[in-house]
Coordinates of C-alpha atoms in Angstrom, one line a residue:
M1 CA 126.5 70.0 111.3
I2 CA 129.6 70.0 109.1
H3 CA 131.7 66.8 109.1
Y4 CA 135.3 67.6 108.5
K5 CA 137.4 64.8 107.0
S6 CA 140.8 63.4 108.0
R7 CA 143.5 62.9 105.4
E8 CA 142.8 59.2 105.5
E9 CA 139.1 59.7 104.8
V10 CA 139.9 62.1 101.9
E11 CA 142.1 59.3 100.4
L12 CA 139.1 57.0 100.4
I13 CA 137.0 59.7 98.7
K14 CA 139.8 59.9 96.1
E15 CA 139.5 56.2 95.5
S16 CA 135.7 56.6 94.9
A17 CA 136.4 59.6 92.7
L18 CA 138.8 57.6 90.5
I19 CA 136.1 55.0 89.7
L20 CA 133.8 57.9 89.1
G21 CA 136.2 59.6 86.7
K22 CA 136.7 56.5 84.7
A23 CA 133.0 55.8 84.5
H24 CA 132.5 59.3 83.1
G25 CA 135.2 58.5 80.6
E26 CA 133.3 55.3 79.4
V27 CA 130.2 57.4 79.0
A28 CA 132.1 60.1 77.1
K29 CA 133.0 57.6 74.4
M30 CA 129.3 57.1 73.6
V31 CA 128.1 60.7 73.6
K32 CA 127.1 61.0 69.9
P33 CA 124.0 61.2 67.7
G34 CA 121.9 58.1 67.6
V35 CA 122.8 56.8 71.1
K36 CA 120.0 56.3 73.6
T37 CA 120.5 58.0 76.9
I38 CA 119.5 54.8 78.7
T39 CA 122.5 53.2 77.1
L40 CA 124.8 55.8 78.8
D41 CA 123.2 54.9 82.1
Q42 CA 123.7 51.2 81.6
I43 CA 127.4 51.8 80.7
A44 CA 128.0 53.9 83.8
E45 CA 126.3 51.5 86.2
E46 CA 128.0 48.4 84.8
F47 CA 131.5 50.1 85.0
I48 CA 130.9 51.3 88.6
R49 CA 129.7 47.9 89.8
D50 CA 132.4 46.0 88.0
N51 CA 135.0 48.1 89.8
G52 CA 133.5 47.5 93.3
G53 CA 131.5 50.7 93.6
V54 CA 127.8 51.5 93.9
P55 CA 126.0 54.2 91.9
S56 CA 125.3 56.9 94.5
F57 CA 122.2 58.2 92.8
K58 CA 120.3 55.0 92.1
N59 CA 117.4 54.6 94.6
Y60 CA 118.5 57.8 96.4
N61 CA 115.2 59.2 97.6
G62 CA 113.6 57.0 95.0
F63 CA 115.7 58.2 92.0
P64 CA 115.5 55.4 89.4
S65 CA 118.9 55.7 87.6
S66 CA 122.6 55.7 88.1
L67 CA 123.0 58.9 86.1
C68 CA 121.2 62.2 86.1
I69 CA 120.9 63.0 82.4
S70 CA 119.6 66.4 81.5
L71 CA 119.1 67.5 77.9
N72 CA 119.1 71.0 76.5
E73 CA 116.7 73.1 78.7
N74 CA 116.8 70.6 81.5
V75 CA 119.1 71.8 84.3
V76 CA 119.5 68.7 86.5
H77 CA 117.8 65.5 87.7
G78 CA 116.6 64.3 84.3
F79 CA 116.1 60.6 83.7
P80 CA 117.8 58.4 81.2
S81 CA 115.3 57.1 78.6
E82 CA 114.8 55.7 75.1
Y83 CA 115.6 59.2 73.7
E84 CA 118.2 59.1 71.0
L85 CA 120.8 61.9 71.1
K86 CA 120.7 64.1 68.0
E87 CA 123.0 66.7 66.4
G88 CA 122.8 70.0 68.2
D89 CA 121.7 68.7 71.6
I90 CA 123.6 69.3 74.8
I91 CA 123.6 66.7 77.6
S92 CA 124.6 67.1 81.2
V93 CA 125.8 63.8 82.8
D94 CA 125.9 63.9 86.6
C95 CA 127.1 60.8 88.5
G96 CA 128.1 59.7 92.0
V97 CA 130.0 56.7 93.3
F98 CA 129.9 55.1 96.7
F99 CA 133.0 53.1 97.5
K100 CA 134.6 52.0 100.8
G101 CA 132.1 54.0 102.8
F102 CA 132.4 57.4 100.9
H103 CA 130.7 59.2 98.1
S104 CA 132.1 61.3 95.2
D105 CA 130.1 63.4 92.8
S106 CA 130.9 65.1 89.5
A107 CA 129.1 66.4 86.3
Y108 CA 130.0 67.4 82.8
T109 CA 127.9 68.9 80.0
Y110 CA 128.6 67.7 76.4
P111 CA 127.8 69.1 73.0
V112 CA 126.3 66.4 70.7
G113 CA 127.9 66.9 67.3
E114 CA 127.8 70.5 66.1
I115 CA 126.1 73.1 68.3
T116 CA 125.6 76.8 67.9
E117 CA 128.3 79.2 68.9
E118 CA 126.0 80.8 71.4
V119 CA 125.4 77.5 73.3
M120 CA 129.1 76.5 73.0
Q121 CA 130.0 79.7 74.8
L122 CA 127.5 78.8 77.6
L123 CA 129.3 75.5 78.1
K124 CA 132.8 77.0 78.1
V125 CA 131.9 79.8 80.5
T126 CA 130.0 77.5 82.9
K127 CA 133.0 75.1 82.9
E128 CA 135.4 78.1 83.5
S129 CA 133.2 79.3 86.3
L130 CA 133.6 76.0 88.1
Y131 CA 137.4 76.7 88.3
K132 CA 136.8 80.3 89.3
G133 CA 134.9 79.0 92.2
I134 CA 137.6 76.4 93.1
E135 CA 140.2 79.1 93.0
M136 CA 138.4 80.8 95.9
A137 CA 137.7 77.5 97.7
V138 CA 140.7 77.9 100.0
Y139 CA 141.3 77.6 103.7
G140 CA 140.1 80.7 105.6
N141 CA 137.8 81.9 102.9
R142 CA 134.0 81.6 103.2
I143 CA 131.4 79.9 101.0
G144 CA 130.3 83.3 99.8
D145 CA 133.7 84.0 98.4
L146 CA 133.5 81.1 96.0
A147 CA 129.8 81.6 95.3
Y148 CA 130.5 85.2 94.4
A149 CA 133.4 84.2 92.1
I150 CA 131.0 81.9 90.1
Q151 CA 128.1 84.3 90.0
S152 CA 130.1 87.4 89.0
Y153 CA 131.9 85.5 86.2
V154 CA 128.8 84.1 84.5
E155 CA 126.6 87.1 85.0
D156 CA 129.2 89.2 83.1
Y157 CA 128.1 87.1 80.1
G158 CA 124.4 87.8 80.8
Y159 CA 123.7 84.3 81.9
G160 CA 121.3 83.3 84.7
V161 CA 122.6 81.5 87.8
V162 CA 120.1 79.0 89.2
R163 CA 119.1 79.8 92.8
E164 CA 117.1 76.8 93.8
L165 CA 119.8 74.2 93.3
V166 CA 123.2 74.3 95.0
G167 CA 126.4 72.3 95.7
H168 CA 126.9 70.6 99.0
G169 CA 129.2 68.9 101.5
I170 CA 129.9 65.2 100.7
G171 CA 131.5 62.3 102.4
R172 CA 129.8 59.3 104.1
N173 CA 126.6 60.8 102.9
L174 CA 125.9 62.0 99.4
H175 CA 124.5 65.3 100.6
E176 CA 126.0 66.9 103.8
S177 CA 126.3 70.4 105.2
P178 CA 127.2 73.0 104.2
E179 CA 125.1 74.1 101.2
V180 CA 127.3 75.6 98.5
P181 CA 125.3 78.1 96.3
N182 CA 126.6 79.5 93.1
Y183 CA 125.6 83.0 94.0
G184 CA 126.4 85.1 97.1
K185 CA 128.4 87.8 98.7
R186 CA 132.0 87.8 99.6
G187 CA 132.8 87.2 103.2
R188 CA 129.5 85.5 104.0
G189 CA 128.6 81.9 104.8
A190 CA 130.4 79.1 106.4
K191 CA 134.2 79.4 106.9
L192 CA 136.3 77.0 104.8
K193 CA 138.2 74.9 107.4
D194 CA 140.7 72.1 107.3
G195 CA 139.1 68.9 106.1
L196 CA 136.1 70.3 104.5
V197 CA 135.0 68.3 101.4
I198 CA 132.4 69.9 99.1
A199 CA 130.9 69.4 95.7
I200 CA 131.0 72.7 93.7
E201 CA 128.5 72.6 90.8
P202 CA 127.6 75.7 88.8
M203 CA 124.2 75.4 87.0
V204 CA 124.0 78.2 84.5
N205 CA 121.2 79.1 82.1
L206 CA 121.5 80.9 78.8
G207 CA 118.5 83.0 79.7
T208 CA 116.6 83.5 82.9
K209 CA 117.8 82.1 86.2
S210 CA 114.3 80.9 86.9
V211 CA 113.5 77.2 86.8
V212 CA 110.5 74.9 87.1
Q213 CA 110.0 71.3 88.1
E214 CA 108.5 68.9 85.5
A215 CA 105.5 66.7 86.2
D216 CA 107.8 63.7 86.8
G217 CA 108.7 65.2 90.1
W218 CA 112.4 65.2 89.4
T219 CA 113.5 67.0 86.2
I220 CA 114.3 70.7 86.7
R221 CA 114.2 72.8 83.5
T222 CA 114.6 76.5 82.7
A223 CA 111.4 78.5 82.8
D224 CA 112.1 80.0 79.4
R225 CA 113.2 76.6 77.9
R226 CA 116.5 78.0 76.8
P227 CA 119.6 75.7 77.3
S228 CA 121.4 75.2 80.7
A229 CA 124.9 73.9 81.5
H230 CA 126.2 72.1 84.6
Y231 CA 129.8 71.1 85.6
E232 CA 130.8 69.7 89.0
H233 CA 133.9 68.7 91.0
T234 CA 134.3 67.3 94.5
V235 CA 137.1 69.2 96.3
A236 CA 138.9 68.9 99.6
I237 CA 140.1 72.0 101.5
F238 CA 143.1 71.8 103.8
E239 CA 145.2 74.5 105.5
T240 CA 148.0 73.4 103.1
G241 CA 145.9 73.8 100.0
T242 CA 142.9 72.7 98.1
E243 CA 142.7 69.5 96.1
I244 CA 140.3 68.6 93.3
L245 CA 139.4 65.0 94.1
T246 CA 137.3 64.2 91.1
T247 CA 138.7 64.3 87.5
H248 CA 137.5 65.1 84.0
K249 CA 140.7 63.7 82.6
F250 CA 139.1 60.5 81.3
I251 CA 136.3 62.4 79.7
E252 CA 138.6 64.8 77.9
E253 CA 140.8 61.9 76.7
N254 CA 137.8 60.6 74.9
F255 CA 135.8 63.7 74.1
K256 CA 137.2 66.9 72.7
F257 CA 135.4 70.1 72.0

């Protein structure tokens, strides 16, 4: 069942999303060679809690951390650890915040120092595909319209769109209906109605679309071990227009590439 939100509920999600955006900004300041990924997790959790929020991911179905930190060939659901970032890595930071009864969710993939042109293009195209999807996430369209926009854009570059992992509705629960895949056919899927709030999150691989789960039971990586990128926004759809509730502004004030 899809839970449509009132304007008042969306305003509460925006409050959650502001804390989330600022937490991402604090993490962005520390994405550089030599920093342990567990440090990024500690920074995010401390900021979220200091501002009255709760990390959405921590203890969610047993997940141990506030951030999903996925390096290089890892797509999503990686753990923070004692690993020290090094020049040439890419790192996806996915975070959620629960505040005043509502969740928000967003993700960003960073280059660490200098990376290859090939991988930099993957990051840029994946980020652009998020906004291609958002452009089609408008009242009266269907899930398939935004999914097709993402898929067709990234596949023009020869990249693989992950099938097993998808975006989702969000609100009082971190994961709600409907599922929001990054592949599909125009005119198919749930209709985008007034008050629908969804997390759109392209997960795009440099090589094959195929993924495998690591032995830790959480981390998903590319089957060919080539890099993967992941960007995400939470958006609200109204008859009067679509609003991006989360923000990457605080990231991009602190981290330029």
